[in-house]
Amino acid sequence: MGNAVHHTGMTKYLISFPSEAMRLSEEEFRKAGIDARAVIDEAKASGVYVFGGGINEGVAPELVSADGSVRPDTYAGSRLTGGFTVLELPTRQDAVEWARKIAVACRCSQELREFMYDPAS
């Protein structure tokens, strides 16, 4: 067998929302932050948390080309904003349940995407 990596049955899921989806008052935004951190703490305690965070929209994106050149730009149509959470879960239904918890905490709908299996990650 050597260095063969076996698929554990766990899949990584991206749960995200664009910043414009959170239309909240200052007080509701504060409460959503508290509630969202509680869900993330629950995911960490459950051992399913991989990564999460929000895009710093105060820093302009840069496009790094294959030739190494860098310019302040994005792909046409790219609108990467908002918050993201990556969880590793056994089933898509588990991912839907976690997305539901995050949606309730953030007070906005969440997009759910599945990463392709990669034995090296």
PDB file of C-alpha atoms in Angstrom:
ATOM      1  CA  MET A   1       0.000   0.000   0.000  1.00  0.00           C
ATOM      2  CA  GLY A   2       2.793   2.469   0.735  1.00  0.00           C
ATOM      3  CA  ASN A   3       1.646   6.073   1.096  1.00  0.00           C
ATOM      4  CA  ALA A   4      -1.896   5.499  -0.185  1.00  0.00           C
ATOM      5  CA  VAL A   5      -4.467   7.819   1.349  1.00  0.00           C
ATOM      6  CA  HIS A   6      -7.910   6.359   1.960  1.00  0.00           C
ATOM      7  CA  HIS A   7     -11.074   8.425   1.524  1.00  0.00           C
ATOM      8  CA  THR A   8     -12.635   8.815   4.977  1.00  0.00           C
ATOM      9  CA  GLY A   9     -16.135   9.493   3.697  1.00  0.00           C
ATOM     10  CA  MET A  10     -15.863  13.108   4.818  1.00  0.00           C
ATOM     11  CA  THR A  11     -16.432  15.905   2.316  1.00  0.00           C
ATOM     12  CA  LYS A  12     -15.517  19.579   2.612  1.00  0.00           C
ATOM     13  CA  TYR A  13     -18.366  22.051   2.118  1.00  0.00           C
ATOM     14  CA  LEU A  14     -18.269  25.798   1.513  1.00  0.00           C
ATOM     15  CA  ILE A  15     -21.046  27.755   3.206  1.00  0.00           C
ATOM     16  CA  SER A  16     -21.026  31.422   2.173  1.00  0.00           C
ATOM     17  CA  PHE A  17     -22.935  34.620   1.583  1.00  0.00           C
ATOM     18  CA  PRO A  18     -22.185  37.896  -0.249  1.00  0.00           C
ATOM     19  CA  SER A  19     -21.860  40.980   1.949  1.00  0.00           C
ATOM     20  CA  GLU A  20     -24.932  42.634   0.409  1.00  0.00           C
ATOM     21  CA  ALA A  21     -27.102  39.786   1.775  1.00  0.00           C
ATOM     22  CA  MET A  22     -26.644  41.081   5.338  1.00  0.00           C
ATOM     23  CA  ARG A  23     -28.958  44.088   5.479  1.00  0.00           C
ATOM     24  CA  LEU A  24     -29.044  44.613   9.217  1.00  0.00           C
ATOM     25  CA  SER A  25     -29.198  47.500  11.638  1.00  0.00           C
ATOM     26  CA  GLU A  26     -26.060  48.143  13.663  1.00  0.00           C
ATOM     27  CA  GLU A  27     -27.589  46.377  16.675  1.00  0.00           C
ATOM     28  CA  GLU A  28     -28.756  43.359  14.626  1.00  0.00           C
ATOM     29  CA  PHE A  29     -25.310  43.163  12.989  1.00  0.00           C
ATOM     30  CA  ARG A  30     -23.729  43.052  16.464  1.00  0.00           C
ATOM     31  CA  LYS A  31     -26.138  40.290  17.553  1.00  0.00           C
ATOM     32  CA  ALA A  32     -25.538  38.343  14.323  1.00  0.00           C
ATOM     33  CA  GLY A  33     -21.788  38.458  15.010  1.00  0.00           C
ATOM     34  CA  ILE A  34     -22.314  36.992  18.476  1.00  0.00           C
ATOM     35  CA  ASP A  35     -24.655  34.294  17.150  1.00  0.00           C
ATOM     36  CA  ALA A  36     -22.357  33.433  14.224  1.00  0.00           C
ATOM     37  CA  ARG A  37     -19.355  33.064  16.538  1.00  0.00           C
ATOM     38  CA  ALA A  38     -21.440  30.692  18.697  1.00  0.00           C
ATOM     39  CA  VAL A  39     -22.170  28.483  15.656  1.00  0.00           C
ATOM     40  CA  ILE A  40     -18.480  28.504  14.682  1.00  0.00           C
ATOM     41  CA  ASP A  41     -17.548  27.578  18.264  1.00  0.00           C
ATOM     42  CA  GLU A  42     -20.046  24.692  18.043  1.00  0.00           C
ATOM     43  CA  ALA A  43     -18.510  23.543  14.733  1.00  0.00           C
ATOM     44  CA  LYS A  44     -15.028  23.683  16.274  1.00  0.00           C
ATOM     45  CA  ALA A  45     -16.164  21.718  19.337  1.00  0.00           C
ATOM     46  CA  SER A  46     -17.777  19.148  17.007  1.00  0.00           C
ATOM     47  CA  GLY A  47     -14.515  18.719  15.095  1.00  0.00           C
ATOM     48  CA  VAL A  48     -16.013  19.688  11.702  1.00  0.00           C
ATOM     49  CA  TYR A  49     -14.538  23.195  11.354  1.00  0.00           C
ATOM     50  CA  VAL A  50     -11.833  23.639   8.709  1.00  0.00           C
ATOM     51  CA  PHE A  51     -11.669  27.382   8.044  1.00  0.00           C
ATOM     52  CA  GLY A  52     -13.796  30.499   8.070  1.00  0.00           C
ATOM     53  CA  GLY A  53     -13.647  34.233   7.729  1.00  0.00           C
ATOM     54  CA  GLY A  54     -14.818  37.284   5.907  1.00  0.00           C
ATOM     55  CA  ILE A  55     -13.313  39.000   2.893  1.00  0.00           C
ATOM     56  CA  ASN A  56     -11.622  42.296   3.844  1.00  0.00           C
ATOM     57  CA  GLU A  57     -13.408  44.529   1.388  1.00  0.00           C
ATOM     58  CA  GLY A  58     -11.245  47.501   2.432  1.00  0.00           C
ATOM     59  CA  VAL A  59      -8.288  45.940   0.608  1.00  0.00           C
ATOM     60  CA  ALA A  60      -8.474  46.018  -3.190  1.00  0.00           C
ATOM     61  CA  PRO A  61      -8.108  42.667  -4.975  1.00  0.00           C
ATOM     62  CA  GLU A  62      -5.187  42.014  -7.305  1.00  0.00           C
ATOM     63  CA  LEU A  63      -5.001  39.734 -10.316  1.00  0.00           C
ATOM     64  CA  VAL A  64      -1.755  37.751 -10.420  1.00  0.00           C
ATOM     65  CA  SER A  65      -1.141  36.471 -13.960  1.00  0.00           C
ATOM     66  CA  ALA A  66       0.596  33.267 -15.017  1.00  0.00           C
ATOM     67  CA  ASP A  67       3.560  35.372 -16.193  1.00  0.00           C
ATOM     68  CA  GLY A  68       3.936  36.736 -12.660  1.00  0.00           C
ATOM     69  CA  SER A  69       2.613  40.229 -13.384  1.00  0.00           C
ATOM     70  CA  VAL A  70       0.291  41.797 -10.825  1.00  0.00           C
ATOM     71  CA  ARG A  71      -2.351  44.432 -11.383  1.00  0.00           C
ATOM     72  CA  PRO A  72      -5.302  45.797  -9.386  1.00  0.00           C
ATOM     73  CA  ASP A  73      -8.080  43.827 -11.080  1.00  0.00           C
ATOM     74  CA  THR A  74     -10.359  40.762 -10.868  1.00  0.00           C
ATOM     75  CA  TYR A  75     -11.785  38.297 -13.340  1.00  0.00           C
ATOM     76  CA  ALA A  76     -14.682  39.820 -15.272  1.00  0.00           C
ATOM     77  CA  GLY A  77     -17.852  39.312 -13.253  1.00  0.00           C
ATOM     78  CA  SER A  78     -16.028  38.287 -10.068  1.00  0.00           C
ATOM     79  CA  ARG A  79     -17.833  39.531  -6.965  1.00  0.00           C
ATOM     80  CA  LEU A  80     -16.104  37.772  -4.108  1.00  0.00           C
ATOM     81  CA  THR A  81     -17.380  39.436  -0.910  1.00  0.00           C
ATOM     82  CA  GLY A  82     -18.911  38.451   2.373  1.00  0.00           C
ATOM     83  CA  GLY A  83     -18.278  35.558   4.702  1.00  0.00           C
ATOM     84  CA  PHE A  84     -17.182  31.953   4.229  1.00  0.00           C
ATOM     85  CA  THR A  85     -17.036  28.813   6.311  1.00  0.00           C
ATOM     86  CA  VAL A  86     -15.506  25.492   5.276  1.00  0.00           C
ATOM     87  CA  LEU A  87     -16.683  22.440   7.202  1.00  0.00           C
ATOM     88  CA  GLU A  88     -15.768  18.772   6.745  1.00  0.00           C
ATOM     89  CA  LEU A  89     -18.843  16.598   7.126  1.00  0.00           C
ATOM     90  CA  PRO A  90     -19.987  13.030   6.438  1.00  0.00           C
ATOM     91  CA  THR A  91     -23.148  13.871   4.432  1.00  0.00           C
ATOM     92  CA  ARG A  92     -24.710  16.652   2.393  1.00  0.00           C
ATOM     93  CA  GLN A  93     -27.654  16.634   4.803  1.00  0.00           C
ATOM     94  CA  ASP A  94     -25.216  17.454   7.620  1.00  0.00           C
ATOM     95  CA  ALA A  95     -23.948  20.340   5.483  1.00  0.00           C
ATOM     96  CA  VAL A  96     -27.514  21.595   4.966  1.00  0.00           C
ATOM     97  CA  GLU A  97     -28.085  21.526   8.739  1.00  0.00           C
ATOM     98  CA  TRP A  98     -24.899  23.519   9.411  1.00  0.00           C
ATOM     99  CA  ALA A  99     -25.796  25.976   6.611  1.00  0.00           C
ATOM    100  CA  ARG A 100     -29.209  26.383   8.269  1.00  0.00           C
ATOM    101  CA  LYS A 101     -27.552  27.177  11.620  1.00  0.00           C
ATOM    102  CA  ILE A 102     -25.279  29.747   9.953  1.00  0.00           C
ATOM    103  CA  ALA A 103     -28.218  31.267   8.039  1.00  0.00           C
ATOM    104  CA  VAL A 104     -30.167  31.729  11.258  1.00  0.00           C
ATOM    105  CA  ALA A 105     -27.151  33.240  13.027  1.00  0.00           C
ATOM    106  CA  CYS A 106     -26.250  35.582  10.137  1.00  0.00           C
ATOM    107  CA  ARG A 107     -29.895  36.407   9.394  1.00  0.00           C
ATOM    108  CA  CYS A 108     -29.412  35.744   5.670  1.00  0.00           C
ATOM    109  CA  SER A 109     -29.504  32.840   3.226  1.00  0.00           C
ATOM    110  CA  GLN A 110     -26.329  30.833   2.708  1.00  0.00           C
ATOM    111  CA  GLU A 111     -24.945  29.276  -0.468  1.00  0.00           C
ATOM    112  CA  LEU A 112     -23.819  25.666  -0.072  1.00  0.00           C
ATOM    113  CA  ARG A 113     -21.140  24.210  -2.314  1.00  0.00           C
ATOM    114  CA  GLU A 114     -19.261  20.928  -2.205  1.00  0.00           C
ATOM    115  CA  PHE A 115     -15.532  20.608  -2.837  1.00  0.00           C
ATOM    116  CA  MET A 116     -14.410  17.775  -5.085  1.00  0.00           C
ATOM    117  CA  TYR A 117     -12.551  15.016  -3.260  1.00  0.00           C
ATOM    118  CA  ASP A 118      -8.802  15.548  -3.288  1.00  0.00           C
ATOM    119  CA  PRO A 119      -6.716  12.822  -1.642  1.00  0.00           C
ATOM    120  CA  ALA A 120      -3.897  15.312  -1.038  1.00  0.00           C
ATOM    121  CA  SER A 121      -5.931  17.769   1.041  1.00  0.00           C
TER     122      SER A 121
END
